[in-house]
Amino acid sequence: MSVNCANTEGTVRYFERFAGRAANGHFRQQHGLVLSSIGTGTYLGNPDETTDKNYANAVVRAVQLGANVIDSAANYRFQRSERSIGEALQTLANEHGIARDELVICTKGGYLPFDGAPPRNVREYVEETFVKPGIASFNDIVGGMHCMTPAYLQNQLEQSLRNMKLECVDVYYIHNPETQLQYVSEDEFYTRLLHAFEQLEKNRAEGKLAHYGVATWNGFRVAPDSGGHHSLVGMFEAAHEVGGEDHGFRFIQLPFNLAMPEALSLSNETIDGDQMAVVEAAAGLGVTVMASASMLQGRVARGLPDEVRKTLGSLPTDAQTAIQFVR
């Protein structure tokens, strides 16, 4: 793999920076990479310059302290989060000697992102930005907000690369694809997903992304007969169909925290006749699970019951306790 993406040599080098200092089990090997068990998310915050600067500084500080996984999405803070990551990466390279190949950069495409701030006229913005240039038609966009056609994902991937000043992203997720299931049949959904995976495989062959997957909110946490369930096995088979044994579908993201344990507690996947939770199914398929909302967007960062705190080691703060549960 090129130094334009994370690779084994680079992530091992990053790991060695913290030899003897990192908590036991903090660094983990996945798909030839060494990943920190805690990463930096960039979802929340105001779309302003102060928050931009704070995010860039936070990413730099997190990497200095041992977190080499950085997560974003095109629509987070109207593209400003990706741009803040781009600034942080330049600072890390120029001022702290942290090379690109040491860091695992993840982002997402699917929702229609505004550019810096909400437009006065949303329909006009969508028409001028996506419809007239031929990137997506109004029929491609479900609910007025979500699209995963090949042309649209291509546009969004290239936009994200520009925003972060990158040549390659390590993990590219289709963002909350379950949104589509509110508007199309399950058969149509998997047809669309197959075409999306084909496009991502093309970009993988061109070196613009190393791995891909889906980042969900509800899709993997509901029962199979709920109407909004994603079959991880079905997605894995779709990736195998378009990419063969060496396909790039190797990551999924879903909420997992003290209040949302379904990824481990709900048996909604079936492999060889055995029912199991999505975390177990992912392990069997060789797919890495990334947890989002590990502190439920701050809501389980305080006020935890004493029995929970004691079970997880009586750490100094509830926020640390919540993160430790996910680790």
Coordinates of C-alpha atoms in Angstrom, one line a residue:
M1 CA 0.0 0.0 0.0
S2 CA 1.2 3.5 -0.8
V3 CA 2.3 5.9 1.9
N4 CA -0.8 7.9 0.7
C5 CA -2.8 5.6 2.9
A6 CA -2.2 3.9 6.3
N7 CA -0.1 0.8 6.1
T8 CA 1.5 -1.8 8.2
E9 CA 4.9 -0.1 8.5
G10 CA 3.4 3.2 9.3
T11 CA 0.9 2.1 11.9
V12 CA 3.5 -0.1 13.6
R13 CA 5.8 2.9 13.7
Y14 CA 3.0 4.9 15.4
F15 CA 2.4 2.0 17.9
E16 CA 6.1 2.0 18.7
R17 CA 5.9 5.7 19.7
F18 CA 3.9 4.6 22.7
A19 CA 5.8 1.4 23.7
G20 CA 5.6 1.0 27.5
R21 CA 3.1 3.8 27.9
A22 CA -0.1 2.7 26.2
A23 CA -2.7 0.7 28.2
N24 CA -2.6 -3.0 27.6
G25 CA -4.8 -3.9 24.6
H26 CA -5.1 -0.3 23.5
F27 CA -3.5 -1.0 20.1
R28 CA -5.1 -3.8 18.0
Q29 CA -4.2 -5.3 14.7
Q30 CA -6.9 -5.3 11.9
H31 CA -6.4 -5.9 8.2
G32 CA -2.6 -5.4 8.3
L33 CA -3.0 -2.1 10.4
V34 CA -2.4 -1.3 14.0
L35 CA -5.4 0.7 15.2
S36 CA -5.9 2.5 18.5
S37 CA -9.0 1.3 20.5
I38 CA -10.1 4.9 20.9
G39 CA -10.5 7.3 18.0
T40 CA -11.6 10.9 17.3
G41 CA -15.1 11.6 16.1
T42 CA -16.0 14.9 14.5
Y43 CA -19.8 14.9 14.3
L44 CA -21.0 17.6 16.8
G45 CA -20.3 21.3 17.1
N46 CA -21.2 24.6 15.6
P47 CA -20.3 25.5 12.0
D48 CA -18.0 28.3 12.8
E49 CA -14.3 29.2 12.8
T50 CA -13.8 28.7 16.5
T51 CA -15.1 25.2 16.4
D52 CA -13.0 24.5 13.3
K53 CA -9.9 25.5 15.2
N54 CA -10.9 23.6 18.3
Y55 CA -11.4 20.4 16.1
A56 CA -8.1 20.8 14.4
N57 CA -6.3 21.2 17.8
A58 CA -8.3 18.3 19.3
V59 CA -7.3 16.0 16.4
V60 CA -3.6 16.9 16.8
R61 CA -3.7 16.4 20.5
A62 CA -5.5 13.0 20.2
V63 CA -2.9 11.8 17.8
Q64 CA -0.1 13.0 20.1
L65 CA -1.7 11.0 23.0
G66 CA -2.1 7.7 21.2
A67 CA -5.3 7.8 19.1
N68 CA -4.5 7.1 15.4
V69 CA -8.1 6.6 14.2
I70 CA -9.9 9.7 12.9
D71 CA -13.6 9.6 11.8
S72 CA -15.6 12.1 9.9
A73 CA -18.3 12.4 7.2
A74 CA -18.9 14.8 4.3
N75 CA -22.0 16.3 6.0
Y76 CA -20.5 16.8 9.4
R77 CA -20.7 20.5 10.2
F78 CA -21.4 21.2 6.5
Q79 CA -18.0 19.8 5.4
R80 CA -16.1 21.8 8.0
S81 CA -15.1 18.8 10.1
E82 CA -13.3 17.2 7.1
R83 CA -11.6 20.5 6.4
S84 CA -10.5 20.7 10.1
I85 CA -9.0 17.2 9.8
G86 CA -7.1 18.4 6.7
E87 CA -5.6 21.2 8.7
A88 CA -4.7 18.9 11.6
L89 CA -3.0 16.4 9.3
Q90 CA -0.8 19.1 7.9
T91 CA 0.1 20.3 11.3
L92 CA 0.9 16.8 12.5
A93 CA 3.2 16.2 9.5
N94 CA 4.9 19.6 9.5
E95 CA 5.3 20.2 13.2
H96 CA 5.2 16.8 14.9
G97 CA 6.6 14.4 12.4
I98 CA 3.6 12.2 12.2
A99 CA 3.4 10.7 8.7
R100 CA 0.2 10.0 6.8
D101 CA 0.8 6.3 6.8
E102 CA 0.6 6.2 10.6
L103 CA -3.0 7.4 10.7
V104 CA -6.3 5.6 9.8
I105 CA -8.6 8.2 8.3
C106 CA -12.3 7.3 7.9
T107 CA -15.1 9.2 6.3
K108 CA -18.6 8.7 4.9
G109 CA -20.8 9.7 2.0
G110 CA -24.6 9.4 1.5
Y111 CA -26.3 12.5 2.9
L112 CA -26.3 15.6 0.9
P113 CA -23.8 18.0 2.4
F114 CA -24.1 21.7 2.5
D115 CA -21.0 23.8 1.9
G116 CA -19.8 25.6 5.1
A117 CA -23.3 26.7 6.1
P118 CA -27.0 25.9 5.4
P119 CA -28.1 27.5 2.1
R120 CA -31.1 29.9 2.0
N121 CA -32.9 27.8 -0.5
V122 CA -32.2 24.0 0.0
R123 CA -33.9 22.9 -3.2
E124 CA -32.0 25.4 -5.3
Y125 CA -28.7 24.4 -3.7
V126 CA -29.4 20.7 -4.5
E127 CA -30.4 21.5 -8.0
E128 CA -27.4 23.7 -8.7
T129 CA -24.8 21.5 -6.9
F130 CA -26.0 18.0 -7.8
V131 CA -28.8 17.9 -10.4
K132 CA -27.7 20.3 -13.1
P133 CA -24.1 19.0 -13.2
G134 CA -25.5 15.5 -13.6
I135 CA -24.2 14.1 -10.3
A136 CA -27.6 13.0 -9.2
S137 CA -31.2 13.4 -10.2
F138 CA -34.0 14.3 -7.9
N139 CA -35.3 10.7 -8.4
D140 CA -31.9 9.4 -7.1
I141 CA -32.3 11.3 -3.8
V142 CA -34.6 9.7 -1.2
G143 CA -36.3 11.8 1.4
G144 CA -34.7 14.9 -0.1
M145 CA -31.5 14.1 1.7
H146 CA -29.8 10.8 0.9
C147 CA -28.2 9.3 -2.2
M148 CA -25.9 6.4 -2.9
T149 CA -25.7 6.1 -6.7
P150 CA -22.3 5.4 -8.1
A151 CA -21.9 8.9 -9.6
Y152 CA -22.9 10.5 -6.4
L153 CA -20.6 8.5 -4.2
Q154 CA -17.8 9.2 -6.7
N155 CA -18.4 12.9 -6.4
Q156 CA -18.5 12.7 -2.6
L157 CA -15.4 10.6 -2.2
E158 CA -13.4 13.1 -4.4
Q159 CA -14.8 16.0 -2.4
S160 CA -13.8 14.4 0.9
L161 CA -10.3 13.8 -0.5
R162 CA -10.0 17.5 -1.4
N163 CA -11.4 18.6 2.0
M164 CA -8.8 16.6 3.9
K165 CA -6.0 17.2 1.4
L166 CA -5.6 13.5 0.9
E167 CA -4.9 11.2 -2.0
C168 CA -6.4 8.1 -0.3
V169 CA -8.9 7.5 2.5
D170 CA -8.4 4.4 4.6
V171 CA -12.1 3.5 5.2
Y172 CA -15.0 4.9 3.2
Y173 CA -18.4 4.2 4.5
I174 CA -21.8 4.5 2.9
H175 CA -23.5 6.7 5.5
N176 CA -26.7 5.4 7.1
P177 CA -27.9 3.4 4.1
E178 CA -31.0 2.3 6.1
T179 CA -32.4 5.7 5.1
Q180 CA -33.1 4.2 1.7
L181 CA -35.2 1.4 3.2
Q182 CA -37.9 4.0 4.1
Y183 CA -38.5 4.6 0.4
V184 CA -37.5 1.6 -1.6
S185 CA -38.0 -2.2 -1.4
E186 CA -35.4 -4.5 0.1
D187 CA -34.7 -5.9 -3.3
E188 CA -34.1 -2.5 -4.8
F189 CA -32.0 -1.5 -1.8
Y190 CA -29.6 -4.4 -2.3
T191 CA -29.4 -3.7 -6.1
R192 CA -28.4 -0.1 -5.2
L193 CA -25.9 -1.3 -2.7
L194 CA -24.4 -3.7 -5.2
H195 CA -23.8 -0.9 -7.7
A196 CA -22.4 1.3 -4.9
F197 CA -19.9 -1.4 -3.9
E198 CA -18.9 -1.8 -7.6
Q199 CA -18.0 1.9 -7.7
L200 CA -16.1 1.7 -4.4
E201 CA -14.1 -1.3 -5.7
K202 CA -13.1 0.7 -8.7
N203 CA -11.8 3.5 -6.5
R204 CA -10.0 0.9 -4.4
A205 CA -8.3 -0.4 -7.5
E206 CA -7.2 3.2 -8.3
G207 CA -5.8 3.8 -4.8
K208 CA -8.3 6.4 -3.7
L209 CA -9.6 4.2 -0.8
A210 CA -8.2 1.2 1.0
H211 CA -11.3 -0.3 2.6
Y212 CA -15.0 0.4 2.5
G213 CA -18.1 -0.5 4.5
V214 CA -21.3 1.0 5.9
A215 CA -21.8 3.3 8.8
T216 CA -25.3 2.8 10.3
W217 CA -27.4 4.0 13.2
N218 CA -30.3 1.5 13.3
G219 CA -29.6 -0.9 10.5
F220 CA -27.6 -3.5 12.5
R221 CA -29.4 -2.9 15.8
V222 CA -32.9 -4.1 14.9
A223 CA -34.7 -7.4 14.3
P224 CA -34.6 -9.0 10.9
D225 CA -38.3 -8.6 10.4
S226 CA -38.4 -4.9 11.4
G227 CA -38.3 -3.5 7.9
G228 CA -35.1 -1.5 8.6
H229 CA -32.6 -4.3 9.2
H230 CA -29.3 -4.7 7.4
S231 CA -28.0 -8.2 6.9
L232 CA -24.3 -8.0 7.4
V233 CA -24.0 -11.4 5.7
G234 CA -26.0 -10.2 2.7
M235 CA -23.7 -7.1 2.4
F236 CA -20.6 -9.3 2.7
E237 CA -21.9 -11.5 0.0
A238 CA -22.7 -8.5 -2.3
A239 CA -19.1 -7.3 -1.8
H240 CA -17.8 -10.7 -2.6
E241 CA -19.9 -10.8 -5.8
V242 CA -18.3 -7.6 -7.1
G243 CA -14.9 -7.8 -5.6
G244 CA -14.1 -11.4 -5.2
E245 CA -12.2 -12.9 -2.3
D246 CA -10.0 -9.8 -2.0
H247 CA -13.0 -7.4 -1.7
G248 CA -12.6 -4.2 0.4
F249 CA -15.8 -4.5 2.5
R250 CA -13.9 -4.8 5.8
F251 CA -15.4 -2.3 8.2
I252 CA -18.8 -1.4 9.6
Q253 CA -19.8 1.3 12.1
L254 CA -22.7 1.3 14.5
P255 CA -23.6 2.8 17.9
F256 CA -22.5 0.8 20.9
N257 CA -22.6 2.3 24.4
L258 CA -23.9 1.7 27.9
A259 CA -27.4 2.5 26.8
M260 CA -27.3 0.9 23.3
P261 CA -25.9 -2.6 23.6
E262 CA -27.9 -4.3 20.8
A263 CA -24.8 -4.9 18.6
L264 CA -23.8 -7.5 21.2
S265 CA -27.1 -8.4 22.9
L266 CA -29.4 -8.9 19.9
S267 CA -29.1 -12.1 17.8
N268 CA -30.1 -10.8 14.4
E269 CA -27.6 -12.4 12.1
T270 CA -27.4 -16.0 10.8
I271 CA -24.3 -17.8 9.7
D272 CA -24.5 -21.5 8.8
G273 CA -27.8 -21.8 10.6
D274 CA -26.4 -20.3 13.8
Q275 CA -28.0 -17.1 15.1
M276 CA -25.7 -14.5 16.6
A277 CA -25.2 -10.8 17.2
V278 CA -23.7 -8.6 14.6
V279 CA -20.4 -8.2 16.5
E280 CA -20.0 -12.0 16.5
A281 CA -21.0 -12.3 12.9
A282 CA -18.5 -9.6 11.9
A283 CA -15.7 -11.4 13.7
G284 CA -16.6 -14.6 11.8
L285 CA -16.5 -12.8 8.5
G286 CA -13.3 -10.8 9.1
V287 CA -15.1 -7.5 9.3
T288 CA -13.9 -4.9 11.8
V289 CA -16.6 -3.2 14.0
M290 CA -16.1 0.5 14.7
A291 CA -18.3 1.9 17.6
S292 CA -19.9 5.3 17.2
A293 CA -21.7 7.3 19.9
S294 CA -19.5 5.6 22.6
M295 CA -20.7 8.1 25.2
L296 CA -24.2 8.5 23.6
Q297 CA -23.2 12.0 22.5
G298 CA -22.3 12.9 26.1
R299 CA -25.4 11.5 27.8
V300 CA -23.6 8.7 29.6
A301 CA -20.5 10.7 30.4
R302 CA -21.9 11.6 33.8
G303 CA -24.3 10.3 36.5
L304 CA -23.4 6.6 36.1
P305 CA -24.6 4.2 38.9
D306 CA -21.9 3.2 41.3
E307 CA -22.3 -0.5 40.4
V308 CA -21.5 0.3 36.8
R309 CA -18.5 2.3 37.7
K310 CA -17.1 -0.4 40.0
T311 CA -17.6 -3.1 37.4
L312 CA -15.5 -1.1 34.9
G313 CA -12.7 -0.4 37.3
S314 CA -13.8 2.7 39.2
L315 CA -12.1 5.1 36.8
P316 CA -11.7 8.8 37.7
T317 CA -14.6 10.0 35.5
D318 CA -17.8 8.7 34.2
A319 CA -16.7 9.6 30.6
Q320 CA -13.7 7.3 31.0
T321 CA -16.0 4.6 32.3
A322 CA -18.3 4.9 29.3
I323 CA -15.4 4.7 26.9
Q324 CA -13.9 1.7 28.8
F325 CA -17.2 -0.2 28.4
V326 CA -16.9 0.2 24.6
R327 CA -13.2 -0.7 24.6

